[in-house]
Amino acid sequence: MNLSFLMIAESGGDDLWARCGALAAVTEPGDEVLLCDSGASVDGAQLLRRFGEEVGWGEKVTVRLVALSDTRRPPEAGWSALRGLSDRAVVLVLPDRARPVAKGIKALRAMLEQGAPDLVLVNSAWMLAGPHSVLSCPDVGRWPMFGAQQGDAARAAALQLMPDPARLLPTDGQPGDDYEAAIEQAASIGFVPDPVLLSPLPAPRDPAPQVAALSVHLSAAPRDTAPDRLARALLRLDDILAQLDPGHAESFLHAARDFTAALPRRLRRQAVAHEGQTGAILSDLKRGDTASARSRLAVIFTAQDRARVAALTGEIGQLRSDLDLALPGPDYLMDLFHRTRRA
C-alpha cells in the first residue's frame, strides 16, 4: 500500500534540507509527499522547491505544497485537519524537525500489505544532536510485538502506551484528536514497535499541569473503570518521571503528593503498590519520607545522564567515521610529510 507523508516545515536551513533527504530516501513509486510550510521559516517554501529541483523526491512520487485554512500553526490546528489535507487512506504526519526512519517505514508498509487494521500505532524515538544520537521513548518496554490485534486485547495494549497523536495512523476515516477515543473506537489495531519517526528531544516542562490533568481525568471516571484508568495514569506518571528535568523535581513531588491525596482510599492502596518508580515515590510521600523520594529522583536523573551520554557517543562515532572518509588518513599524511621534506 502506498503512503502519504505530510511534512510540516516550520524550520528551514540545513535541518529542513536533511529532513527532505531522509524523507526522499523512504518514498516509493505511487507515494504522496505533502509539504506543509507554515510560513514560520524564512526560506522554507523556497528550500522545499529547490530540493525537488536539485535532488527530487523519488520516481513517480506525487509532491505538492499544502496550507492549512486554520490560523493556528500545526500541530495545534489538529491532527485530523492535517491528515485531511490528503485524500489517501494512510497519512503519516511528520511534525516539525521530525524525520522518518527507513527500517520503521519498511515495517509499516509490511503491516499494511498484510491487510490494514482500523488503526496502526507506530513507535517513535527522540534524537539529541542528530539521527545517530537516539533515545528510546519511556514506553519502549511496553510495546507489543509487531502485528495486528483484535478487540479488547488490542485496545488494552494500545492504552498502555504514551498517548501521542503523532503515532496514530487511521486506515479508515479520520479520528479526532483524542488519543483514547481513537483507540476505543478501533476494532483492530496494528502495532509497529520499530521507531517510524525520529523527533527532537522535547524541551523540559513543569510536570504539575500534566499530573493535575491526570487527577481530573481520574475523578471524572465511572467507579467501575477507575482502577483501570488509575493503572494507565500511573504509567503516564512513570513516563513523566523518565523525562523529568532536575529543575522540576520539587514541582513533581508536590504534584504527586496532591495526586495521591485526591485519590479515594481504595485507589490509594493501588497507587502505592504500583511496581514502577512512581509507586515507590508515592509510597515515600504517603509516609512523609520526602528524603527517600528525593533520593529516588536522583537515581532517575543519573540514569537519564547515562542514557544521553550513550546516545551522544553514537553521534560522535558517526562524526568520526564521516571525518575519516572526508579527510586524508594518517598514512597519506605521513607520506605527504616525507615527500615535502624531500622536495
Short mmCIF file of C-alpha atoms in Angstrom, two decimals:
data_model
loop_
_atom_site.label_atom_id
_atom_site.label_comp_id
_atom_site.label_asym_id
_atom_site.label_seq_id
_atom_site.Cartn_x
_atom_site.Cartn_y
_atom_site.Cartn_z
CA MET A 1 0.00 0.00 0.00
CA ASN A 2 1.23 3.46 -0.86
CA LEU A 3 1.71 6.09 1.84
CA SER A 4 1.07 9.79 2.10
CA PHE A 5 3.75 11.71 4.01
CA LEU A 6 2.77 15.10 5.39
CA MET A 7 5.90 17.00 6.40
CA ILE A 8 5.41 20.12 8.50
CA ALA A 9 8.13 22.65 7.70
CA GLU A 10 8.42 25.38 10.29
CA SER A 11 12.22 25.38 10.45
CA GLY A 12 14.45 25.99 7.44
CA GLY A 13 18.14 25.79 6.60
CA ASP A 14 20.27 22.65 6.86
CA ASP A 15 17.83 20.89 9.21
CA LEU A 16 14.97 21.09 6.72
CA TRP A 17 17.25 20.00 3.86
CA ALA A 18 18.35 16.96 5.90
CA ARG A 19 14.72 16.12 6.67
CA CYS A 20 13.90 16.28 2.97
CA GLY A 21 16.74 13.90 2.23
CA ALA A 22 15.57 11.44 4.89
CA LEU A 23 12.03 11.55 3.51
CA ALA A 24 13.08 11.17 -0.13
CA ALA A 25 15.11 8.09 0.87
CA VAL A 26 11.98 6.19 2.01
CA THR A 27 9.46 7.06 -0.72
CA GLU A 28 8.29 4.50 -3.27
CA PRO A 29 6.51 4.89 -6.63
CA GLY A 30 2.90 5.86 -6.02
CA ASP A 31 3.55 7.59 -2.69
CA GLU A 32 2.46 11.15 -1.98
CA VAL A 33 4.51 13.87 -0.27
CA LEU A 34 2.64 16.85 1.14
CA LEU A 35 4.82 19.76 2.22
CA CYS A 36 3.07 21.99 4.73
CA ASP A 37 5.02 25.24 5.01
CA SER A 38 3.51 27.21 7.90
CA GLY A 39 5.41 30.35 6.94
CA ALA A 40 7.34 30.30 10.24
CA SER A 41 10.70 29.90 8.46
CA VAL A 42 12.26 32.48 6.15
CA ASP A 43 13.39 30.06 3.46
CA GLY A 44 11.04 27.08 3.97
CA ALA A 45 8.98 27.14 0.78
CA GLN A 46 11.98 28.14 -1.35
CA LEU A 47 14.13 25.36 0.08
CA LEU A 48 11.40 22.76 -0.46
CA ARG A 49 11.11 23.71 -4.12
CA ARG A 50 14.90 23.76 -4.56
CA PHE A 51 15.20 20.27 -3.07
CA GLY A 52 12.65 18.97 -5.55
CA GLU A 53 14.57 20.52 -8.46
CA GLU A 54 18.09 19.58 -7.38
CA VAL A 55 17.56 16.20 -5.66
CA GLY A 56 14.00 15.03 -6.20
CA TRP A 57 11.52 13.10 -4.08
CA GLY A 58 11.66 9.79 -5.89
CA GLU A 59 10.30 8.21 -9.06
CA LYS A 60 6.53 8.56 -9.62
CA VAL A 61 6.01 10.30 -6.28
CA THR A 62 3.31 12.97 -6.18
CA VAL A 63 4.54 16.14 -4.45
CA ARG A 64 2.64 19.29 -3.61
CA LEU A 65 2.74 22.23 -1.23
CA VAL A 66 -0.31 22.50 1.03
CA ALA A 67 -1.54 25.05 3.53
CA LEU A 68 -3.92 24.88 6.47
CA SER A 69 -7.02 27.02 6.37
CA ASP A 70 -6.86 27.14 10.18
CA THR A 71 -4.96 30.16 11.51
CA ARG A 72 -3.31 28.07 14.20
CA ARG A 73 0.10 26.56 13.49
CA PRO A 74 0.43 22.77 13.19
CA PRO A 75 0.01 20.53 15.08
CA GLU A 76 -2.13 22.78 17.32
CA ALA A 77 -4.53 23.09 14.37
CA GLY A 78 -5.44 19.44 14.96
CA TRP A 79 -4.18 16.11 13.70
CA SER A 80 -7.42 15.39 11.89
CA ALA A 81 -7.13 18.66 9.98
CA LEU A 82 -3.58 17.79 8.98
CA ARG A 83 -4.49 14.30 7.77
CA GLY A 84 -7.48 15.78 5.96
CA LEU A 85 -5.12 17.62 3.62
CA SER A 86 -4.64 14.30 1.82
CA ASP A 87 -7.25 12.06 0.22
CA ARG A 88 -5.08 8.97 0.75
CA ALA A 89 -6.08 6.16 3.13
CA VAL A 90 -2.95 6.33 5.31
CA VAL A 91 -1.27 9.63 6.15
CA LEU A 92 1.91 9.76 8.23
CA VAL A 93 2.38 13.23 9.74
CA LEU A 94 5.98 14.32 10.32
CA PRO A 95 5.88 17.15 12.90
CA ASP A 96 8.38 19.98 12.60
CA ARG A 97 12.01 18.73 12.81
CA ALA A 98 10.84 15.08 12.78
CA ARG A 99 12.15 12.70 10.14
CA PRO A 100 11.20 9.16 9.07
CA VAL A 101 13.24 6.06 9.93
CA ALA A 102 13.84 3.72 6.99
CA LYS A 103 13.52 0.47 8.99
CA GLY A 104 10.30 1.64 10.62
CA ILE A 105 8.77 2.76 7.31
CA LYS A 106 9.58 -0.64 5.83
CA ALA A 107 7.85 -2.34 8.77
CA LEU A 108 4.84 -0.03 8.38
CA ARG A 109 4.48 -0.97 4.71
CA ALA A 110 4.71 -4.65 5.62
CA MET A 111 1.94 -4.16 8.19
CA LEU A 112 -0.37 -2.52 5.66
CA GLU A 113 0.32 -5.14 2.99
CA GLN A 114 -0.90 -7.86 5.36
CA GLY A 115 -4.34 -6.24 5.46
CA ALA A 116 -4.86 -2.87 7.02
CA PRO A 117 -6.38 -2.85 10.54
CA ASP A 118 -8.67 0.02 11.58
CA LEU A 119 -5.77 1.82 13.22
CA VAL A 120 -1.99 1.47 13.17
CA LEU A 121 0.18 2.62 16.06
CA VAL A 122 3.77 3.42 15.14
CA ASN A 123 6.59 3.83 17.63
CA SER A 124 8.76 6.93 17.78
CA ALA A 125 12.10 7.91 19.30
CA TRP A 126 13.98 11.08 20.17
CA MET A 127 17.29 12.42 18.94
CA LEU A 128 19.66 14.66 20.86
CA ALA A 129 22.10 16.09 18.34
CA GLY A 130 21.20 14.22 15.18
CA PRO A 131 19.79 10.95 13.82
CA HIS A 132 22.62 8.90 15.34
CA SER A 133 22.05 10.14 18.92
CA VAL A 134 18.78 8.33 19.54
CA LEU A 135 16.90 7.95 22.84
CA SER A 136 14.06 5.46 23.13
CA CYS A 137 10.76 6.77 24.45
CA PRO A 138 9.98 5.75 28.05
CA ASP A 139 7.31 3.24 26.98
CA VAL A 140 9.67 1.23 24.76
CA GLY A 141 9.36 -1.82 27.03
CA ARG A 142 5.55 -1.82 26.89
CA TRP A 143 5.19 -2.16 23.11
CA PRO A 144 3.58 -5.35 21.82
CA MET A 145 5.33 -7.37 19.15
CA PHE A 146 4.85 -6.43 15.50
CA GLY A 147 1.42 -7.41 14.23
CA ALA A 148 -2.28 -6.74 14.48
CA GLN A 149 -4.53 -7.48 17.43
CA GLN A 150 -8.30 -7.53 17.70
CA GLY A 151 -10.88 -6.23 20.12
CA ASP A 152 -10.32 -5.66 23.83
CA ALA A 153 -6.80 -7.10 23.82
CA ALA A 154 -5.73 -4.63 21.14
CA ARG A 155 -7.28 -1.65 22.93
CA ALA A 156 -5.81 -2.63 26.29
CA ALA A 157 -2.31 -2.92 24.78
CA ALA A 158 -2.64 0.42 22.98
CA LEU A 159 -3.79 2.25 26.10
CA GLN A 160 -0.62 1.14 27.90
CA LEU A 161 1.45 3.31 25.55
CA MET A 162 2.27 7.02 25.61
CA PRO A 163 -0.76 8.86 24.19
CA ASP A 164 0.97 10.67 21.36
CA PRO A 165 -1.41 11.57 18.49
CA ALA A 166 1.52 11.59 16.03
CA ARG A 167 1.69 7.82 16.48
CA LEU A 168 -1.86 7.26 15.24
CA LEU A 169 -2.35 6.16 11.65
CA PRO A 170 -6.03 5.59 10.91
CA THR A 171 -6.72 3.50 7.83
CA ASP A 172 -10.50 4.02 7.72
CA GLY A 173 -11.69 7.58 8.23
CA GLN A 174 -10.16 10.42 10.22
CA PRO A 175 -10.44 10.02 14.02
CA GLY A 176 -10.50 13.10 16.20
CA ASP A 177 -7.59 14.44 18.20
CA ASP A 178 -8.48 12.49 21.36
CA TYR A 179 -5.97 9.62 21.58
CA GLU A 180 -8.02 7.45 23.93
CA ALA A 181 -11.22 7.94 21.92
CA ALA A 182 -9.43 6.86 18.73
CA ILE A 183 -8.20 3.71 20.49
CA GLU A 184 -11.61 2.88 21.94
CA GLN A 185 -13.29 3.18 18.53
CA ALA A 186 -10.88 0.79 16.78
CA ALA A 187 -11.92 -2.85 16.40
CA SER A 188 -8.44 -3.88 15.22
CA ILE A 189 -5.07 -2.22 15.88
CA GLY A 190 -1.72 -2.85 14.25
CA PHE A 191 1.49 -2.27 16.21
CA VAL A 192 4.82 -1.26 14.67
CA PRO A 193 7.35 -1.30 17.56
CA ASP A 194 10.28 -0.18 15.37
CA PRO A 195 10.59 3.63 15.53
CA VAL A 196 8.98 5.14 12.45
CA LEU A 197 9.56 8.77 13.49
CA LEU A 198 12.60 10.50 14.97
CA SER A 199 11.84 13.79 16.71
CA PRO A 200 13.96 16.23 18.71
CA LEU A 201 14.01 15.63 22.45
CA PRO A 202 11.11 17.60 23.97
CA ALA A 203 12.05 20.71 25.92
CA PRO A 204 11.80 20.40 29.73
CA ARG A 205 8.47 21.48 31.13
CA ASP A 206 6.80 21.72 34.51
CA PRO A 207 5.08 18.37 35.20
CA ALA A 208 2.50 19.83 37.58
CA PRO A 209 -0.13 20.63 34.89
CA GLN A 210 0.20 17.14 33.41
CA VAL A 211 -0.18 15.45 36.80
CA ALA A 212 -3.15 17.68 37.67
CA ALA A 213 -4.81 16.78 34.34
CA LEU A 214 -4.40 13.07 35.14
CA SER A 215 -6.04 13.65 38.51
CA VAL A 216 -9.01 15.46 36.95
CA HIS A 217 -9.40 12.72 34.35
CA LEU A 218 -9.48 10.11 37.12
CA SER A 219 -12.00 11.99 39.21
CA ALA A 220 -14.43 12.02 36.27
CA ALA A 221 -14.13 8.27 35.63
CA PRO A 222 -17.05 5.96 36.49
CA ARG A 223 -16.37 3.95 39.64
CA ASP A 224 -16.12 0.62 37.80
CA THR A 225 -13.48 1.91 35.36
CA ALA A 226 -11.41 3.84 37.93
CA PRO A 227 -8.90 1.03 38.71
CA ASP A 228 -8.03 0.56 35.04
CA ARG A 229 -7.79 4.30 34.49
CA LEU A 230 -5.57 4.66 37.55
CA ALA A 231 -3.27 1.90 36.25
CA ARG A 232 -2.86 3.85 33.00
CA ALA A 233 -2.38 7.13 34.88
CA LEU A 234 0.44 5.55 36.90
CA LEU A 235 2.14 4.51 33.67
CA ARG A 236 1.82 8.12 32.47
CA LEU A 237 3.50 9.24 35.71
CA ASP A 238 6.30 6.72 35.09
CA ASP A 239 6.79 8.27 31.64
CA ILE A 240 6.81 11.79 33.10
CA LEU A 241 9.42 10.69 35.64
CA ALA A 242 11.63 9.23 32.92
CA GLN A 243 11.68 12.63 31.16
CA LEU A 244 11.70 14.81 34.28
CA ASP A 245 14.17 17.70 34.34
CA PRO A 246 16.11 18.05 37.64
CA GLY A 247 14.91 21.64 37.87
CA HIS A 248 11.34 20.39 38.16
CA ALA A 249 11.99 17.77 40.87
CA GLU A 250 10.23 19.63 43.66
CA SER A 251 7.32 20.52 41.42
CA PHE A 252 6.83 16.84 40.64
CA LEU A 253 6.93 15.87 44.31
CA HIS A 254 4.31 18.48 45.23
CA ALA A 255 2.10 17.42 42.31
CA ALA A 256 2.49 13.73 43.15
CA ARG A 257 1.55 14.40 46.77
CA ASP A 258 -1.61 16.20 45.64
CA PHE A 259 -2.37 13.40 43.17
CA THR A 260 -2.26 10.77 45.94
CA ALA A 261 -4.27 12.89 48.37
CA ALA A 262 -7.08 13.27 45.82
CA LEU A 263 -7.46 9.50 45.38
CA PRO A 264 -10.14 7.54 47.26
CA ARG A 265 -8.61 5.24 49.87
CA ARG A 266 -9.26 2.11 47.81
CA LEU A 267 -7.33 3.57 44.89
CA ARG A 268 -4.58 4.98 47.08
CA ARG A 269 -3.55 1.45 48.05
CA GLN A 270 -3.35 0.55 44.35
CA ALA A 271 -1.22 3.62 43.62
CA VAL A 272 1.44 3.00 46.28
CA ALA A 273 1.62 -0.68 45.25
CA HIS A 274 2.43 0.24 41.62
CA GLU A 275 5.59 -1.57 40.51
CA GLY A 276 7.09 1.36 38.63
CA GLN A 277 9.17 4.21 40.02
CA THR A 278 6.01 6.19 40.64
CA GLY A 279 4.66 3.65 43.12
CA ALA A 280 7.80 3.81 45.26
CA ILE A 281 7.81 7.61 45.28
CA LEU A 282 4.10 7.81 46.12
CA SER A 283 4.70 5.34 48.95
CA ASP A 284 7.53 7.51 50.29
CA LEU A 285 5.37 10.62 50.15
CA LYS A 286 2.46 8.86 51.84
CA ARG A 287 4.79 8.00 54.75
CA GLY A 288 6.13 11.57 54.80
CA ASP A 289 9.63 10.40 53.79
CA THR A 290 10.46 13.16 51.32
CA ALA A 291 14.20 12.48 51.62
CA SER A 292 13.73 8.95 50.27
CA ALA A 293 11.59 10.28 47.40
CA ARG A 294 14.32 12.80 46.51
CA SER A 295 16.92 10.02 46.57
CA ARG A 296 14.85 8.02 44.08
CA LEU A 297 14.66 11.05 41.80
CA ALA A 298 18.46 11.39 41.97
CA VAL A 299 18.80 7.79 40.76
CA ILE A 300 16.43 8.55 37.87
CA PHE A 301 18.44 11.64 36.89
CA THR A 302 21.65 9.59 36.92
CA ALA A 303 20.08 7.03 34.58
CA GLN A 304 18.98 9.85 32.28
CA ASP A 305 22.52 11.19 32.10
CA ARG A 306 23.95 7.78 31.26
CA ALA A 307 21.40 7.22 28.50
CA ARG A 308 22.13 10.61 26.96
CA VAL A 309 25.89 10.11 27.09
CA ALA A 310 25.45 6.75 25.36
CA ALA A 311 23.26 8.36 22.69
CA LEU A 312 25.75 11.18 22.08
CA THR A 313 28.54 8.63 21.81
CA GLY A 314 26.75 7.20 18.79
CA GLU A 315 26.61 10.62 17.16
CA ILE A 316 30.30 11.26 17.86
CA GLY A 317 31.18 7.87 16.41
CA GLN A 318 29.31 8.68 13.21
CA LEU A 319 31.02 12.07 13.02
CA ARG A 320 34.41 10.40 13.37
CA SER A 321 33.50 7.95 10.62
CA ASP A 322 32.42 10.80 8.33
CA LEU A 323 35.65 12.68 9.01
CA ASP A 324 37.74 9.59 8.26
CA LEU A 325 36.03 9.35 4.88
CA ALA A 326 36.31 13.06 4.13
CA LEU A 327 39.86 13.72 5.34
CA PRO A 328 43.19 12.09 4.40
CA GLY A 329 44.24 9.22 6.64
CA PRO A 330 47.44 9.11 8.74
CA ASP A 331 49.35 7.03 6.15
CA TYR A 332 48.67 9.59 3.43
CA LEU A 333 49.67 12.48 5.72
CA MET A 334 52.91 10.76 6.70
CA ASP A 335 53.75 10.07 3.05
CA LEU A 336 52.96 13.70 2.20
CA PHE A 337 55.25 14.85 5.04
CA HIS A 338 58.20 12.81 3.74
CA ARG A 339 57.64 13.92 0.14
CA THR A 340 57.52 17.53 1.26
CA ARG A 341 60.80 17.16 3.14
CA ARG A 342 62.46 15.62 0.08
CA ALA A 343 61.18 18.36 -2.21
#
